[in-house]
């Protein structure tokens, strides 16, 4: 869900120029940002600052565990930290059309296309589980 560009958005951790809110959930926000050091677009998930210490610890643990996973079907974790009370995780920015948008626009997928997506997702989940990561 694109909710708009952040004009002259904030700089997170003295590095990441926040540009666009991509997704909002009850406990976090996902942003598109620019990393000037590596000259690339990244995704940043920020935890709601109102979340308690247990949620913050779980957020950091998940980031550290995810950073240990390497698979073509999983986003790469580049960085994690806390900036003035905002916990964050920086990952690769995957560009594409979300599946829910494809379904809303085109209707049901052909069986072979659906099977290909499920196979890819299962392969990525199996790799994550093999490396000790459980998707929340």
JSON list of C-alpha atoms in Angstrom, two decimals:
[
{"chain": "A", "resi": 1, "resn": "UNK", "atom": "CA", "xyz": [0.00, 0.00, 0.00]},
{"chain": "A", "resi": 2, "resn": "UNK", "atom": "CA", "xyz": [1.70, 3.16, -1.18]},
{"chain": "A", "resi": 3, "resn": "UNK", "atom": "CA", "xyz": [0.76, 6.06, 1.01]},
{"chain": "A", "resi": 4, "resn": "UNK", "atom": "CA", "xyz": [2.91, 8.82, -0.37]},
{"chain": "A", "resi": 5, "resn": "UNK", "atom": "CA", "xyz": [6.32, 10.36, -0.76]},
{"chain": "A", "resi": 6, "resn": "UNK", "atom": "CA", "xyz": [7.93, 11.94, 2.27]},
{"chain": "A", "resi": 7, "resn": "UNK", "atom": "CA", "xyz": [9.23, 15.29, 0.93]},
{"chain": "A", "resi": 8, "resn": "UNK", "atom": "CA", "xyz": [12.71, 15.93, 2.28]},
{"chain": "A", "resi": 9, "resn": "UNK", "atom": "CA", "xyz": [12.18, 12.92, 4.52]},
{"chain": "A", "resi": 10, "resn": "UNK", "atom": "CA", "xyz": [14.23, 12.30, 7.61]},
{"chain": "A", "resi": 11, "resn": "UNK", "atom": "CA", "xyz": [17.66, 10.73, 7.61]},
{"chain": "A", "resi": 12, "resn": "UNK", "atom": "CA", "xyz": [17.70, 7.56, 9.68]},
{"chain": "A", "resi": 13, "resn": "UNK", "atom": "CA", "xyz": [20.90, 6.55, 11.51]},
{"chain": "A", "resi": 14, "resn": "UNK", "atom": "CA", "xyz": [22.73, 9.47, 9.92]},
{"chain": "A", "resi": 15, "resn": "UNK", "atom": "CA", "xyz": [22.69, 7.60, 6.62]},
{"chain": "A", "resi": 16, "resn": "UNK", "atom": "CA", "xyz": [19.38, 6.48, 5.11]},
{"chain": "A", "resi": 17, "resn": "UNK", "atom": "CA", "xyz": [17.27, 9.15, 3.38]},
{"chain": "A", "resi": 18, "resn": "UNK", "atom": "CA", "xyz": [13.63, 8.10, 3.92]},
{"chain": "A", "resi": 19, "resn": "UNK", "atom": "CA", "xyz": [11.61, 8.62, 0.74]},
{"chain": "A", "resi": 20, "resn": "UNK", "atom": "CA", "xyz": [8.32, 6.72, 0.62]},
{"chain": "A", "resi": 21, "resn": "UNK", "atom": "CA", "xyz": [6.03, 4.85, 2.99]},
{"chain": "A", "resi": 22, "resn": "UNK", "atom": "CA", "xyz": [5.42, 1.44, 1.40]},
{"chain": "A", "resi": 23, "resn": "UNK", "atom": "CA", "xyz": [3.42, -0.41, 4.04]},
{"chain": "A", "resi": 24, "resn": "UNK", "atom": "CA", "xyz": [1.88, 0.19, 7.45]},
{"chain": "A", "resi": 25, "resn": "UNK", "atom": "CA", "xyz": [0.96, -2.46, 9.99]},
{"chain": "A", "resi": 26, "resn": "UNK", "atom": "CA", "xyz": [-0.15, -2.31, 13.60]},
{"chain": "A", "resi": 27, "resn": "UNK", "atom": "CA", "xyz": [3.42, -2.45, 14.92]},
{"chain": "A", "resi": 28, "resn": "UNK", "atom": "CA", "xyz": [5.69, -1.31, 12.12]},
{"chain": "A", "resi": 29, "resn": "UNK", "atom": "CA", "xyz": [6.16, 0.76, 8.99]},
{"chain": "A", "resi": 30, "resn": "UNK", "atom": "CA", "xyz": [8.12, -0.17, 5.88]},
{"chain": "A", "resi": 31, "resn": "UNK", "atom": "CA", "xyz": [9.79, 2.61, 3.96]},
{"chain": "A", "resi": 32, "resn": "UNK", "atom": "CA", "xyz": [11.71, 3.00, 0.74]},
{"chain": "A", "resi": 33, "resn": "UNK", "atom": "CA", "xyz": [14.93, 4.86, 1.45]},
{"chain": "A", "resi": 34, "resn": "UNK", "atom": "CA", "xyz": [18.16, 5.79, -0.28]},
{"chain": "A", "resi": 35, "resn": "UNK", "atom": "CA", "xyz": [21.58, 4.70, 0.98]},
{"chain": "A", "resi": 36, "resn": "UNK", "atom": "CA", "xyz": [24.08, 7.29, -0.33]},
{"chain": "A", "resi": 37, "resn": "UNK", "atom": "CA", "xyz": [27.12, 5.31, 0.83]},
{"chain": "A", "resi": 38, "resn": "UNK", "atom": "CA", "xyz": [26.28, 2.31, -1.35]},
{"chain": "A", "resi": 39, "resn": "UNK", "atom": "CA", "xyz": [24.25, 4.37, -3.87]},
{"chain": "A", "resi": 40, "resn": "UNK", "atom": "CA", "xyz": [21.17, 2.17, -3.81]},
{"chain": "A", "resi": 41, "resn": "UNK", "atom": "CA", "xyz": [17.53, 2.04, -2.84]},
{"chain": "A", "resi": 42, "resn": "UNK", "atom": "CA", "xyz": [16.76, 0.01, 0.28]},
{"chain": "A", "resi": 43, "resn": "UNK", "atom": "CA", "xyz": [13.73, -0.96, 2.34]},
{"chain": "A", "resi": 44, "resn": "UNK", "atom": "CA", "xyz": [13.63, -0.01, 6.01]},
{"chain": "A", "resi": 45, "resn": "UNK", "atom": "CA", "xyz": [11.23, -1.51, 8.50]},
{"chain": "A", "resi": 46, "resn": "UNK", "atom": "CA", "xyz": [10.79, 0.60, 11.62]},
{"chain": "A", "resi": 47, "resn": "UNK", "atom": "CA", "xyz": [9.16, -0.65, 14.79]},
{"chain": "A", "resi": 48, "resn": "UNK", "atom": "CA", "xyz": [6.55, 1.55, 16.42]},
{"chain": "A", "resi": 49, "resn": "UNK", "atom": "CA", "xyz": [8.40, 3.44, 19.18]},
{"chain": "A", "resi": 50, "resn": "UNK", "atom": "CA", "xyz": [5.50, 2.66, 21.57]},
{"chain": "A", "resi": 51, "resn": "UNK", "atom": "CA", "xyz": [6.37, -1.06, 21.48]},
{"chain": "A", "resi": 52, "resn": "UNK", "atom": "CA", "xyz": [7.79, -2.33, 24.74]},
{"chain": "A", "resi": 53, "resn": "UNK", "atom": "CA", "xyz": [11.20, -3.84, 25.46]},
{"chain": "A", "resi": 54, "resn": "UNK", "atom": "CA", "xyz": [10.07, -7.40, 24.68]},
{"chain": "A", "resi": 55, "resn": "UNK", "atom": "CA", "xyz": [8.86, -6.42, 21.21]},
{"chain": "A", "resi": 56, "resn": "UNK", "atom": "CA", "xyz": [12.07, -4.45, 20.60]},
{"chain": "A", "resi": 57, "resn": "UNK", "atom": "CA", "xyz": [14.21, -7.42, 21.64]},
{"chain": "A", "resi": 58, "resn": "UNK", "atom": "CA", "xyz": [12.21, -9.78, 19.40]},
{"chain": "A", "resi": 59, "resn": "UNK", "atom": "CA", "xyz": [12.51, -7.32, 16.50]},
{"chain": "A", "resi": 60, "resn": "UNK", "atom": "CA", "xyz": [16.29, -7.17, 16.88]},
{"chain": "A", "resi": 61, "resn": "UNK", "atom": "CA", "xyz": [16.61, -10.96, 17.30]},
{"chain": "A", "resi": 62, "resn": "UNK", "atom": "CA", "xyz": [14.59, -11.52, 14.13]},
{"chain": "A", "resi": 63, "resn": "UNK", "atom": "CA", "xyz": [16.81, -9.07, 12.24]},
{"chain": "A", "resi": 64, "resn": "UNK", "atom": "CA", "xyz": [19.99, -10.79, 13.42]},
{"chain": "A", "resi": 65, "resn": "UNK", "atom": "CA", "xyz": [18.62, -14.24, 12.58]},
{"chain": "A", "resi": 66, "resn": "UNK", "atom": "CA", "xyz": [17.43, -13.08, 9.16]},
{"chain": "A", "resi": 67, "resn": "UNK", "atom": "CA", "xyz": [20.86, -11.61, 8.42]},
{"chain": "A", "resi": 68, "resn": "UNK", "atom": "CA", "xyz": [22.31, -15.12, 8.77]},
{"chain": "A", "resi": 69, "resn": "UNK", "atom": "CA", "xyz": [20.03, -16.50, 6.03]},
{"chain": "A", "resi": 70, "resn": "UNK", "atom": "CA", "xyz": [21.14, -16.44, 2.43]},
{"chain": "A", "resi": 71, "resn": "UNK", "atom": "CA", "xyz": [18.81, -17.59, -0.34]},
{"chain": "A", "resi": 72, "resn": "UNK", "atom": "CA", "xyz": [17.69, -16.07, -3.64]},
{"chain": "A", "resi": 73, "resn": "UNK", "atom": "CA", "xyz": [14.07, -16.13, -2.44]},
{"chain": "A", "resi": 74, "resn": "UNK", "atom": "CA", "xyz": [14.76, -14.20, 0.79]},
{"chain": "A", "resi": 75, "resn": "UNK", "atom": "CA", "xyz": [15.53, -10.50, 1.07]},
{"chain": "A", "resi": 76, "resn": "UNK", "atom": "CA", "xyz": [19.06, -9.72, 2.22]},
{"chain": "A", "resi": 77, "resn": "UNK", "atom": "CA", "xyz": [19.44, -7.90, 5.53]},
{"chain": "A", "resi": 78, "resn": "UNK", "atom": "CA", "xyz": [21.98, -5.07, 5.32]},
{"chain": "A", "resi": 79, "resn": "UNK", "atom": "CA", "xyz": [21.78, -3.30, 8.67]},
{"chain": "A", "resi": 80, "resn": "UNK", "atom": "CA", "xyz": [19.86, -3.02, 11.94]},
{"chain": "A", "resi": 81, "resn": "UNK", "atom": "CA", "xyz": [19.97, -0.64, 14.84]},
{"chain": "A", "resi": 82, "resn": "UNK", "atom": "CA", "xyz": [18.20, 1.98, 16.89]},
{"chain": "A", "resi": 83, "resn": "UNK", "atom": "CA", "xyz": [18.10, 5.66, 16.02]},
{"chain": "A", "resi": 84, "resn": "UNK", "atom": "CA", "xyz": [16.78, 7.98, 18.73]},
{"chain": "A", "resi": 85, "resn": "UNK", "atom": "CA", "xyz": [14.33, 5.36, 19.98]},
{"chain": "A", "resi": 86, "resn": "UNK", "atom": "CA", "xyz": [13.34, 4.00, 16.56]},
{"chain": "A", "resi": 87, "resn": "UNK", "atom": "CA", "xyz": [14.37, 0.38, 16.04]},
{"chain": "A", "resi": 88, "resn": "UNK", "atom": "CA", "xyz": [14.99, -0.42, 12.37]},
{"chain": "A", "resi": 89, "resn": "UNK", "atom": "CA", "xyz": [16.06, -3.13, 9.93]},
{"chain": "A", "resi": 90, "resn": "UNK", "atom": "CA", "xyz": [17.48, -2.28, 6.50]},
{"chain": "A", "resi": 91, "resn": "UNK", "atom": "CA", "xyz": [16.99, -4.83, 3.71]},
{"chain": "A", "resi": 92, "resn": "UNK", "atom": "CA", "xyz": [17.30, -5.03, -0.02]},
{"chain": "A", "resi": 93, "resn": "UNK", "atom": "CA", "xyz": [14.48, -3.24, -1.85]},
{"chain": "A", "resi": 94, "resn": "UNK", "atom": "CA", "xyz": [12.52, -5.70, -3.98]},
{"chain": "A", "resi": 95, "resn": "UNK", "atom": "CA", "xyz": [10.72, -3.94, -6.81]},
{"chain": "A", "resi": 96, "resn": "UNK", "atom": "CA", "xyz": [7.65, -5.55, -8.32]},
{"chain": "A", "resi": 97, "resn": "UNK", "atom": "CA", "xyz": [3.91, -5.81, -8.22]},
{"chain": "A", "resi": 98, "resn": "UNK", "atom": "CA", "xyz": [2.50, -7.32, -5.02]},
{"chain": "A", "resi": 99, "resn": "UNK", "atom": "CA", "xyz": [0.58, -10.54, -5.53]},
{"chain": "A", "resi": 100, "resn": "UNK", "atom": "CA", "xyz": [-2.63, -9.06, -4.07]},
{"chain": "A", "resi": 101, "resn": "UNK", "atom": "CA", "xyz": [-2.49, -6.31, -6.73]},
{"chain": "A", "resi": 102, "resn": "UNK", "atom": "CA", "xyz": [-1.95, -8.86, -9.50]},
{"chain": "A", "resi": 103, "resn": "UNK", "atom": "CA", "xyz": [-4.94, -10.88, -8.27]},
{"chain": "A", "resi": 104, "resn": "UNK", "atom": "CA", "xyz": [-7.16, -7.80, -7.93]},
{"chain": "A", "resi": 105, "resn": "UNK", "atom": "CA", "xyz": [-6.23, -6.66, -11.43]},
{"chain": "A", "resi": 106, "resn": "UNK", "atom": "CA", "xyz": [-6.13, -9.95, -13.32]},
{"chain": "A", "resi": 107, "resn": "UNK", "atom": "CA", "xyz": [-8.24, -12.31, -11.24]},
{"chain": "A", "resi": 108, "resn": "UNK", "atom": "CA", "xyz": [-7.23, -15.85, -10.38]},
{"chain": "A", "resi": 109, "resn": "UNK", "atom": "CA", "xyz": [-3.88, -17.15, -11.59]},
{"chain": "A", "resi": 110, "resn": "UNK", "atom": "CA", "xyz": [-3.49, -20.00, -14.00]},
{"chain": "A", "resi": 111, "resn": "UNK", "atom": "CA", "xyz": [-2.68, -23.22, -12.14]},
{"chain": "A", "resi": 112, "resn": "UNK", "atom": "CA", "xyz": [0.91, -23.37, -13.47]},
{"chain": "A", "resi": 113, "resn": "UNK", "atom": "CA", "xyz": [1.57, -19.76, -12.37]},
{"chain": "A", "resi": 114, "resn": "UNK", "atom": "CA", "xyz": [0.10, -20.36, -8.91]},
{"chain": "A", "resi": 115, "resn": "UNK", "atom": "CA", "xyz": [2.13, -23.57, -8.57]},
{"chain": "A", "resi": 116, "resn": "UNK", "atom": "CA", "xyz": [5.32, -21.73, -9.53]},
{"chain": "A", "resi": 117, "resn": "UNK", "atom": "CA", "xyz": [4.72, -19.06, -6.88]},
{"chain": "A", "resi": 118, "resn": "UNK", "atom": "CA", "xyz": [3.92, -21.61, -4.17]},
{"chain": "A", "resi": 119, "resn": "UNK", "atom": "CA", "xyz": [6.98, -23.66, -5.10]},
{"chain": "A", "resi": 120, "resn": "UNK", "atom": "CA", "xyz": [9.26, -20.62, -4.87]},
{"chain": "A", "resi": 121, "resn": "UNK", "atom": "CA", "xyz": [7.78, -19.56, -1.53]},
{"chain": "A", "resi": 122, "resn": "UNK", "atom": "CA", "xyz": [8.08, -23.09, -0.11]},
{"chain": "A", "resi": 123, "resn": "UNK", "atom": "CA", "xyz": [11.70, -23.29, -1.28]},
{"chain": "A", "resi": 124, "resn": "UNK", "atom": "CA", "xyz": [12.55, -19.99, 0.44]},
{"chain": "A", "resi": 125, "resn": "UNK", "atom": "CA", "xyz": [10.75, -21.03, 3.65]},
{"chain": "A", "resi": 126, "resn": "UNK", "atom": "CA", "xyz": [12.53, -24.38, 3.65]},
{"chain": "A", "resi": 127, "resn": "UNK", "atom": "CA", "xyz": [15.88, -22.59, 3.34]},
{"chain": "A", "resi": 128, "resn": "UNK", "atom": "CA", "xyz": [14.98, -20.23, 6.18]},
{"chain": "A", "resi": 129, "resn": "UNK", "atom": "CA", "xyz": [13.83, -23.10, 8.41]},
{"chain": "A", "resi": 130, "resn": "UNK", "atom": "CA", "xyz": [16.99, -25.07, 7.60]},
{"chain": "A", "resi": 131, "resn": "UNK", "atom": "CA", "xyz": [18.98, -22.10, 8.87]},
{"chain": "A", "resi": 132, "resn": "UNK", "atom": "CA", "xyz": [16.93, -21.94, 12.07]},
{"chain": "A", "resi": 133, "resn": "UNK", "atom": "CA", "xyz": [14.68, -19.02, 11.15]},
{"chain": "A", "resi": 134, "resn": "UNK", "atom": "CA", "xyz": [10.92, -19.28, 11.71]},
{"chain": "A", "resi": 135, "resn": "UNK", "atom": "CA", "xyz": [8.73, -16.79, 9.87]},
{"chain": "A", "resi": 136, "resn": "UNK", "atom": "CA", "xyz": [6.44, -14.88, 12.23]}
]
